[in-house]
mmCIF file of C-alpha atoms and ligand atoms in Angstrom:
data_model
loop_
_atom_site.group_PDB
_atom_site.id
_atom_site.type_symbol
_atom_site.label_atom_id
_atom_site.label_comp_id
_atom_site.label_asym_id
_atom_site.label_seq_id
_atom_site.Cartn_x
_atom_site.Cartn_y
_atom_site.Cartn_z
ATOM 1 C CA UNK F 1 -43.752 -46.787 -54.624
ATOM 2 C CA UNK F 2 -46.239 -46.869 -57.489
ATOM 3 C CA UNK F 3 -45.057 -48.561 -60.686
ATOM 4 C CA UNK F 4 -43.511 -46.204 -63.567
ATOM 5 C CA UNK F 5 -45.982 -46.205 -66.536
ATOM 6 C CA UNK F 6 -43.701 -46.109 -69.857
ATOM 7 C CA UNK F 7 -43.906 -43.657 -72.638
ATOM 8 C CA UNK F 8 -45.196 -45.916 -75.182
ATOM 9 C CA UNK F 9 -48.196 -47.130 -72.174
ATOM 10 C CA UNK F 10 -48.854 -43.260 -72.937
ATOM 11 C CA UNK F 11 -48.755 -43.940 -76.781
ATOM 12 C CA UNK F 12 -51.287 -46.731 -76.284
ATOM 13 C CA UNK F 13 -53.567 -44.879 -74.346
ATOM 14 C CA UNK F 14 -54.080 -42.218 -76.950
ATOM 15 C CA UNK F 15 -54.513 -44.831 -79.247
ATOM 16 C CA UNK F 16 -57.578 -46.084 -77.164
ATOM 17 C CA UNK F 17 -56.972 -46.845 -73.413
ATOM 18 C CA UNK F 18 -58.774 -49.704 -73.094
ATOM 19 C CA UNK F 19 -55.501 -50.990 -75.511
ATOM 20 C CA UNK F 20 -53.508 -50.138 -71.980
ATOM 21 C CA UNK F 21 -55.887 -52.943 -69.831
ATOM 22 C CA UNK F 22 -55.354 -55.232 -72.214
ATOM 23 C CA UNK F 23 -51.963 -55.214 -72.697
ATOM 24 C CA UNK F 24 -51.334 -55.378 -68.787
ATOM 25 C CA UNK F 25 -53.612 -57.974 -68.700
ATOM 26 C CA UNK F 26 -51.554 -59.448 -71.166
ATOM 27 C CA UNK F 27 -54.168 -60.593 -73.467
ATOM 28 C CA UNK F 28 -53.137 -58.139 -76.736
ATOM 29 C CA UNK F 29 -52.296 -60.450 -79.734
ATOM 30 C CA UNK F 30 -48.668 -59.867 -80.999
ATOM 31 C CA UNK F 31 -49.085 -57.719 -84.365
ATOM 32 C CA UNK F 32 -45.269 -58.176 -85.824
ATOM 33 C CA UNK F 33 -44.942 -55.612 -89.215
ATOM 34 C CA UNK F 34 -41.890 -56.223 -90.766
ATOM 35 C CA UNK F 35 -41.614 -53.401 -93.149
ATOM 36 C CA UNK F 36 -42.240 -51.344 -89.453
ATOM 37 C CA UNK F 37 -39.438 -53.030 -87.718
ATOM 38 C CA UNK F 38 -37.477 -52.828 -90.676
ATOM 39 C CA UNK F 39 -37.846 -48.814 -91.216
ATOM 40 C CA UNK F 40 -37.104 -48.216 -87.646
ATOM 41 C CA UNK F 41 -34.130 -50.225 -87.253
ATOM 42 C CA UNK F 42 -32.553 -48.567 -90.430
ATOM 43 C CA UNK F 43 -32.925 -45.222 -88.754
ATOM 44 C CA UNK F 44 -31.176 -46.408 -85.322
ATOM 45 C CA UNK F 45 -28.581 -47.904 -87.528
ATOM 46 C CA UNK F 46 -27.580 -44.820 -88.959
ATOM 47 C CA UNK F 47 -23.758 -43.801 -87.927
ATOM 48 C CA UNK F 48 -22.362 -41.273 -90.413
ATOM 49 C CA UNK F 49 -23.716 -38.499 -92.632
ATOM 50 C CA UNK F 50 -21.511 -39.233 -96.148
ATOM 51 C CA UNK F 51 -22.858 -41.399 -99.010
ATOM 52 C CA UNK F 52 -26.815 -42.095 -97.262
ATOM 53 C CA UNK F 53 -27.655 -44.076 -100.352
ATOM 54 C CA UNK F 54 -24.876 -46.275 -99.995
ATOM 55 C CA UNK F 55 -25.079 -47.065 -96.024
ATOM 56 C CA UNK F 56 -28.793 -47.349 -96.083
ATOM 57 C CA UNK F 57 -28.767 -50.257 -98.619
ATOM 58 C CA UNK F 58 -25.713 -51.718 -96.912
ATOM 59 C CA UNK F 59 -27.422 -51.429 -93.126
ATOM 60 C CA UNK F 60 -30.530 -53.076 -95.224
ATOM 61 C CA UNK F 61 -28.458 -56.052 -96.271
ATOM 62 C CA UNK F 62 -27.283 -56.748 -92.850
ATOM 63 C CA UNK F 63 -30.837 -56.419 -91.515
ATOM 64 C CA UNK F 64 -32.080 -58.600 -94.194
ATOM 65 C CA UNK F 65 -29.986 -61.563 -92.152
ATOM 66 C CA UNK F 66 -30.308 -60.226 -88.359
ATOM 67 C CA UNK F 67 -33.743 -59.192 -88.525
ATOM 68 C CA UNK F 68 -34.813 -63.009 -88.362
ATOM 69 C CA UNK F 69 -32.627 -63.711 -85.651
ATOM 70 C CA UNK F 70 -33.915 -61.207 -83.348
ATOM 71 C CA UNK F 71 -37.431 -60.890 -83.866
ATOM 72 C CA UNK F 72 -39.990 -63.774 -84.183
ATOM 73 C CA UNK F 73 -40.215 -62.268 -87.780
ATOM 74 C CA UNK F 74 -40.104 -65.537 -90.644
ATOM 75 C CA UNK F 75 -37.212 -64.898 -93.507
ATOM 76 C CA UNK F 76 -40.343 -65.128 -96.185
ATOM 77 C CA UNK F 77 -41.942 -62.082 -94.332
ATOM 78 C CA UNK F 78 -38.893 -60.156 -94.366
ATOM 79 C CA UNK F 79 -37.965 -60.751 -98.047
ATOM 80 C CA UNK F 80 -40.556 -58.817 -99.612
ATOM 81 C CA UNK F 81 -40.567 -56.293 -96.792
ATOM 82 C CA UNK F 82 -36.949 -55.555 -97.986
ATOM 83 C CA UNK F 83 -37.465 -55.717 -101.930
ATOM 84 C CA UNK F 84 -39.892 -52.860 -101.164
ATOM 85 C CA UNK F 85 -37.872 -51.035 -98.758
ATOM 86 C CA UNK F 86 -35.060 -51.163 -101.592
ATOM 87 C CA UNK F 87 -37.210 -49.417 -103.945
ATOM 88 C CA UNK F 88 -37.411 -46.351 -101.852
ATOM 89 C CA UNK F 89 -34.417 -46.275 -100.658
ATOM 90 C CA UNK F 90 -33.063 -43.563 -103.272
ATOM 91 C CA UNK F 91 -36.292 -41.416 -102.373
ATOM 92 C CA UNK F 92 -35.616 -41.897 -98.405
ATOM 93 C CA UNK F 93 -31.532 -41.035 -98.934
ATOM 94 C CA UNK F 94 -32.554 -38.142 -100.854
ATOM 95 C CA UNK F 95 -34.589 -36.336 -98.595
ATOM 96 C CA UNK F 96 -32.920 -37.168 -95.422
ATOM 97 C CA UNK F 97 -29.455 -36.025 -96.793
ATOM 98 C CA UNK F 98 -30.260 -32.373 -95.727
ATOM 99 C CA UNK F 99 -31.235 -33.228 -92.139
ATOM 100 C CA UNK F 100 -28.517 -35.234 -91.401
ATOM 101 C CA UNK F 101 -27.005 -33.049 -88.909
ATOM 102 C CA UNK F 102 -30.181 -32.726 -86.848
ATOM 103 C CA UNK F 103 -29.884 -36.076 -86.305
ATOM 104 C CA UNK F 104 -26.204 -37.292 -86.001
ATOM 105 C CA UNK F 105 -24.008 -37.724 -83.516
ATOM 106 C CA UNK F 106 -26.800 -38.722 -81.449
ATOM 107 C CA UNK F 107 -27.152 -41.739 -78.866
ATOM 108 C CA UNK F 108 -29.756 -44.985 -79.990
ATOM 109 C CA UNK F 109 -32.168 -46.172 -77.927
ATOM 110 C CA UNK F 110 -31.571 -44.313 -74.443
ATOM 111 C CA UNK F 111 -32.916 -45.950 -71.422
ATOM 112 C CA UNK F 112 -34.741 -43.433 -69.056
ATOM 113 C CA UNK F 113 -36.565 -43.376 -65.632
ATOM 114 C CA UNK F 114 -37.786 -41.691 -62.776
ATOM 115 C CA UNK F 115 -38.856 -42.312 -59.665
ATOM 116 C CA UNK F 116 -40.360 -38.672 -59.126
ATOM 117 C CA UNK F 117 -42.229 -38.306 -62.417
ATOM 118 C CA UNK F 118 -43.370 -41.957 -62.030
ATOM 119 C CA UNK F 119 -42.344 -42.551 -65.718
ATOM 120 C CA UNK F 120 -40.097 -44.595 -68.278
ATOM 121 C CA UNK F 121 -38.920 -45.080 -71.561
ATOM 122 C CA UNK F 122 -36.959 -45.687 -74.088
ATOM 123 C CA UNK F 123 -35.988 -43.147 -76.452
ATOM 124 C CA UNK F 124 -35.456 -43.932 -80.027
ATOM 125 C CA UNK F 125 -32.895 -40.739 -80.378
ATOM 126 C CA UNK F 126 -30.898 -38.426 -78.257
ATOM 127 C CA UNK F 127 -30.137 -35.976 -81.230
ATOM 128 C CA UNK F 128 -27.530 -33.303 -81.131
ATOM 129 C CA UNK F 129 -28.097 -30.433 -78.441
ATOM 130 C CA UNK F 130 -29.348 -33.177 -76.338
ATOM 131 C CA UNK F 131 -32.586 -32.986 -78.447
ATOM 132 C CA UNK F 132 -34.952 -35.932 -77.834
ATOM 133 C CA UNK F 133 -36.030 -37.807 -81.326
ATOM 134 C CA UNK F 134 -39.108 -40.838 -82.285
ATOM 135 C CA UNK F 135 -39.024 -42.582 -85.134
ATOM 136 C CA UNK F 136 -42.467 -42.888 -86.301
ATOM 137 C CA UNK F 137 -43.206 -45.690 -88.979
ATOM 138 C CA UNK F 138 -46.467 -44.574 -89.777
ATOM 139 C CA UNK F 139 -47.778 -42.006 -92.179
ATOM 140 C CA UNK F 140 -46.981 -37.842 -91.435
ATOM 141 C CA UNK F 141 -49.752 -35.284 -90.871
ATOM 142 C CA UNK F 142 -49.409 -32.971 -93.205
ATOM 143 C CA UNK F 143 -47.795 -30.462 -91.583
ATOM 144 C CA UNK F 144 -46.455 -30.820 -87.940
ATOM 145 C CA UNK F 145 -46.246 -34.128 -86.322
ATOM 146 C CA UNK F 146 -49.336 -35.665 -84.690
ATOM 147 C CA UNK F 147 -50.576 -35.134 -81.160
ATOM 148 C CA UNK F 148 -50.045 -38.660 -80.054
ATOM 149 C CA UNK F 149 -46.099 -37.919 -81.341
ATOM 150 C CA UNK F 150 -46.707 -34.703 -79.400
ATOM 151 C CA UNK F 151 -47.292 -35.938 -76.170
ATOM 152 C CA UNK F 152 -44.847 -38.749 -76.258
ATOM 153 C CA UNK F 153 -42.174 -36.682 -76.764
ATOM 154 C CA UNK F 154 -43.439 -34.255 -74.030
ATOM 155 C CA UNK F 155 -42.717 -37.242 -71.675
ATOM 156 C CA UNK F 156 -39.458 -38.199 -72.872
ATOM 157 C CA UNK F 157 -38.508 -34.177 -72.756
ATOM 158 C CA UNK F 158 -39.703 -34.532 -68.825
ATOM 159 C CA UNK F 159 -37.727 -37.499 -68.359
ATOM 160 C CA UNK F 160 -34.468 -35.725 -69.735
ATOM 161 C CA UNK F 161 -35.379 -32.585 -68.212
ATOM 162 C CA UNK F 162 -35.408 -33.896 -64.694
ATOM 163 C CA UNK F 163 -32.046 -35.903 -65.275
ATOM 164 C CA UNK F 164 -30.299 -32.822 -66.635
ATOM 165 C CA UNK F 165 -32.157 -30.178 -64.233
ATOM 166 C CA UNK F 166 -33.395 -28.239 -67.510
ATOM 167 C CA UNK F 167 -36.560 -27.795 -69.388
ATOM 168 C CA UNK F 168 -36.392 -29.363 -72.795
ATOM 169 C CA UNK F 169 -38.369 -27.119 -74.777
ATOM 170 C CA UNK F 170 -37.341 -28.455 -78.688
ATOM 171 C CA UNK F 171 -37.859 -32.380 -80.152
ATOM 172 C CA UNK F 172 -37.972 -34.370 -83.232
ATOM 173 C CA UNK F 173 -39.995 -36.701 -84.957
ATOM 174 C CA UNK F 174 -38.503 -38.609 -87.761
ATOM 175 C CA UNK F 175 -41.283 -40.452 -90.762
ATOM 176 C CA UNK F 176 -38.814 -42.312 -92.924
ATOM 177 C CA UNK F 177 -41.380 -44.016 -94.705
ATOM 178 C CA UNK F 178 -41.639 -40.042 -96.355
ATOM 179 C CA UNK F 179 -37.921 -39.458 -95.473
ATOM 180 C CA UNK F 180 -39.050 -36.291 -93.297
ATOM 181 C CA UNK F 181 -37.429 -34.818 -90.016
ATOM 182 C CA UNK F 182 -39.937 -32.421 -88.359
ATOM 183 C CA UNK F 183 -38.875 -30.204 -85.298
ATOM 184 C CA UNK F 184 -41.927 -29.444 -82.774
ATOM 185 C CA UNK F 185 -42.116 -27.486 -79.387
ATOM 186 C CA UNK F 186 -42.645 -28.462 -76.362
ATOM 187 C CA UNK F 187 -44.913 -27.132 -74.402
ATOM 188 C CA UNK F 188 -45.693 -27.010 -70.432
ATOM 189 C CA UNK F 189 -49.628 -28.141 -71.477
ATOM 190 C CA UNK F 190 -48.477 -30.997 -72.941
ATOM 191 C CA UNK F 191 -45.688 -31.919 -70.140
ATOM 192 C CA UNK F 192 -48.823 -31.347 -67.831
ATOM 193 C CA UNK F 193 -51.249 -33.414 -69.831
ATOM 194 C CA UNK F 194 -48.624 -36.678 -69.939
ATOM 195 C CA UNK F 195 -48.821 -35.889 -65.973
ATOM 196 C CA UNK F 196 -52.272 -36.379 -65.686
ATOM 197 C CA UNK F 197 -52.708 -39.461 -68.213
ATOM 198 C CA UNK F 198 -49.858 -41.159 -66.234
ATOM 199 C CA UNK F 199 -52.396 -40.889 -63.493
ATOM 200 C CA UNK F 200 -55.443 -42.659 -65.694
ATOM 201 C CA UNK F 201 -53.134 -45.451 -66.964
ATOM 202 C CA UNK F 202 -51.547 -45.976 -63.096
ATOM 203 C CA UNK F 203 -55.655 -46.592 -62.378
ATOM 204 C CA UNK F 204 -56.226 -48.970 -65.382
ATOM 205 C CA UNK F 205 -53.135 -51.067 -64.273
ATOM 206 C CA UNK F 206 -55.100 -51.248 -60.960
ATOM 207 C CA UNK F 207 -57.722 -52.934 -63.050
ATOM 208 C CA UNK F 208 -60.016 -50.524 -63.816
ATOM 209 C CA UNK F 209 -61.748 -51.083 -67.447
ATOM 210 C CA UNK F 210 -61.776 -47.846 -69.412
ATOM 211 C CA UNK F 211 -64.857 -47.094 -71.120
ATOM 212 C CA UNK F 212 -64.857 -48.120 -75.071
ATOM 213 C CA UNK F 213 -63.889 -44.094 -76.661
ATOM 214 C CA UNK F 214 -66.262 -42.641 -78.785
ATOM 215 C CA UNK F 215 -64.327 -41.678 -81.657
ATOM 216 C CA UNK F 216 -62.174 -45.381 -81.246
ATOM 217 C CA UNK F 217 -61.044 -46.737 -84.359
ATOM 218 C CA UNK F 218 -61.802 -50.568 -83.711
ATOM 219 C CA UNK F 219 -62.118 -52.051 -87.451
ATOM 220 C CA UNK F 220 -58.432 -51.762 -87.405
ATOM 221 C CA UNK F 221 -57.829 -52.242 -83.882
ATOM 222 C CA UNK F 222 -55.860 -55.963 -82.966
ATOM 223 C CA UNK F 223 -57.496 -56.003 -79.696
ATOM 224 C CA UNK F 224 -60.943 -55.778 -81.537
ATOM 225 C CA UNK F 225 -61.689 -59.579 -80.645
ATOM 226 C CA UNK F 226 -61.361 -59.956 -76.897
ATOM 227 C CA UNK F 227 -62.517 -56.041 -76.411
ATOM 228 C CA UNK F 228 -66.029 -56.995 -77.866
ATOM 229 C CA UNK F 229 -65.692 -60.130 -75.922
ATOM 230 C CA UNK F 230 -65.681 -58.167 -72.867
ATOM 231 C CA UNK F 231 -68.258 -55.856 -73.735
ATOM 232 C CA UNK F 232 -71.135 -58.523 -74.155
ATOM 233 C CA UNK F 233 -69.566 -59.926 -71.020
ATOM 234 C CA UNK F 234 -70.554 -56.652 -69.318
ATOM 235 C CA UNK F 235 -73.982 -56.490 -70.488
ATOM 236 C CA UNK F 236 -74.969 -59.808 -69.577
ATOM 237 C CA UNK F 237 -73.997 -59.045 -66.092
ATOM 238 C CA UNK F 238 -75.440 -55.454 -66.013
HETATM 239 S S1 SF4 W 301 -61.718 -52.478 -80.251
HETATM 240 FE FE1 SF4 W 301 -62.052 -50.258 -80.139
HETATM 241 S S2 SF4 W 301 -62.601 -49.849 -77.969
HETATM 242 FE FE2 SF4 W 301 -61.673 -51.892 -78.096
HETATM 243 S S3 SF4 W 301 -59.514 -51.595 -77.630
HETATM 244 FE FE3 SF4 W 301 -59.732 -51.541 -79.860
HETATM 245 S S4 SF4 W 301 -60.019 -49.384 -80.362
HETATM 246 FE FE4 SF4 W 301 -60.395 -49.581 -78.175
#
């Protein structure tokens, strides 16, 4: 049985898939942001929908302390990640307060997988109406939610499709960092497209080297170092 290729593989790859060989060759250097782990883990903490100011700097108190403990993250990196994350807390309660309820009750983290999509994943949010929900760290378009958000959550509607026999047609992304909740549809083209990159990363877990994209953005890129390595590799031999 083929291995299942994760959501976030899929995330990678539409980052740049030659990120995907590299990480399954194991040679991508750990990039730890704590201000990222920080935003995200404030969102899954989230339990009830009265006083948001007040839980969010409580929950950011408490991470403050467990943050350390659980990630290979230094105290003195997490300090000033949290002074700044105080700051907008106000901003962050504000506009989330009316979006609340598309988000809570909901189930953190869900485990997924299946053996006849040939996927897995974990999902940051099972929302109410069994509505699946990622908590995106970065920066919001400005208006809809970005293709790579797109497609991820097309996979992690198939995944909950084929475990509840349904098609999930409705998702969410959440962008804390400017405190917005943004519904998007699902459509079959994307469910289709996640199909047939499943099938590209399945080939570059073989070993196959993708070709360096185009339109890649490597200045930024962490892998930038042992990608050009094995580019000149490649031309000396070729
Ligand atoms: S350096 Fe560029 S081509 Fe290489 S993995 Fe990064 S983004 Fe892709």
């Amino acid at each position: 049985m083929p291995t299942l290729v994760r959501i976030s593989e899929i995330g990678l790859y539409l980052r740049c898939p030659r990120l995907v060989y590299f990480e399954n060759q194991r040679k991508m250097p750990k990039r730890i942001d704590a201000k990222q782990i920080l935003l995200r883990s404030l969102m899954l903490s989230l339990s009830q929908k009265s006083d948001l100011e007040g839980q969010l700097k409580e929950i950011l108190a408490r991470l403050e302390d467990e943050l350390p403990l659980v990630y290979e993250i230094e105290p003195d990196d997490i300090e000033p990640a949290c002074r700044e994350l105080e700051g907008e807390i106000a901003g962050i309660a504000q506009g989330l307060a009316g979006r609340l309820d598309l988000l809570l009750p909901c189930q953190a983290e869900v485990d997924l997988h299946s053996d006849k999509l040939g996927l897995s994943g974990r999902l940051d949010r099972l929302a109410p109406g069994g509505t699946p929900s990622l908590i995106r760290t970065g920066k919001a378009p400005q208006d809809g939610i970005w293709k790579r958000d797109r497609l991820m959550l097309a996979g992690y509607a198939l995944l909950l499709g084929e475990k509840q026999r349904t098609h999930i047609n409705q998702g969410l992304v959440e962008y804390p960092r400017q405190a917005l909740v943004r519904a998007a549809e699902i459509h079959s083209v994307d469910r289709a497209r996640v199909l047939r990159i499943r099938d590209r990363i399945r080939q570059i877990k073989e070993g196959r080297l993708p070709d360096r994209p185009e339109d890649a953005l490597c200045p930024a890129c962490e892998a930038r170092e042992i990608c050009e390595t094995r580019h000149s590799l490649a031309s000396k031999f070729f």
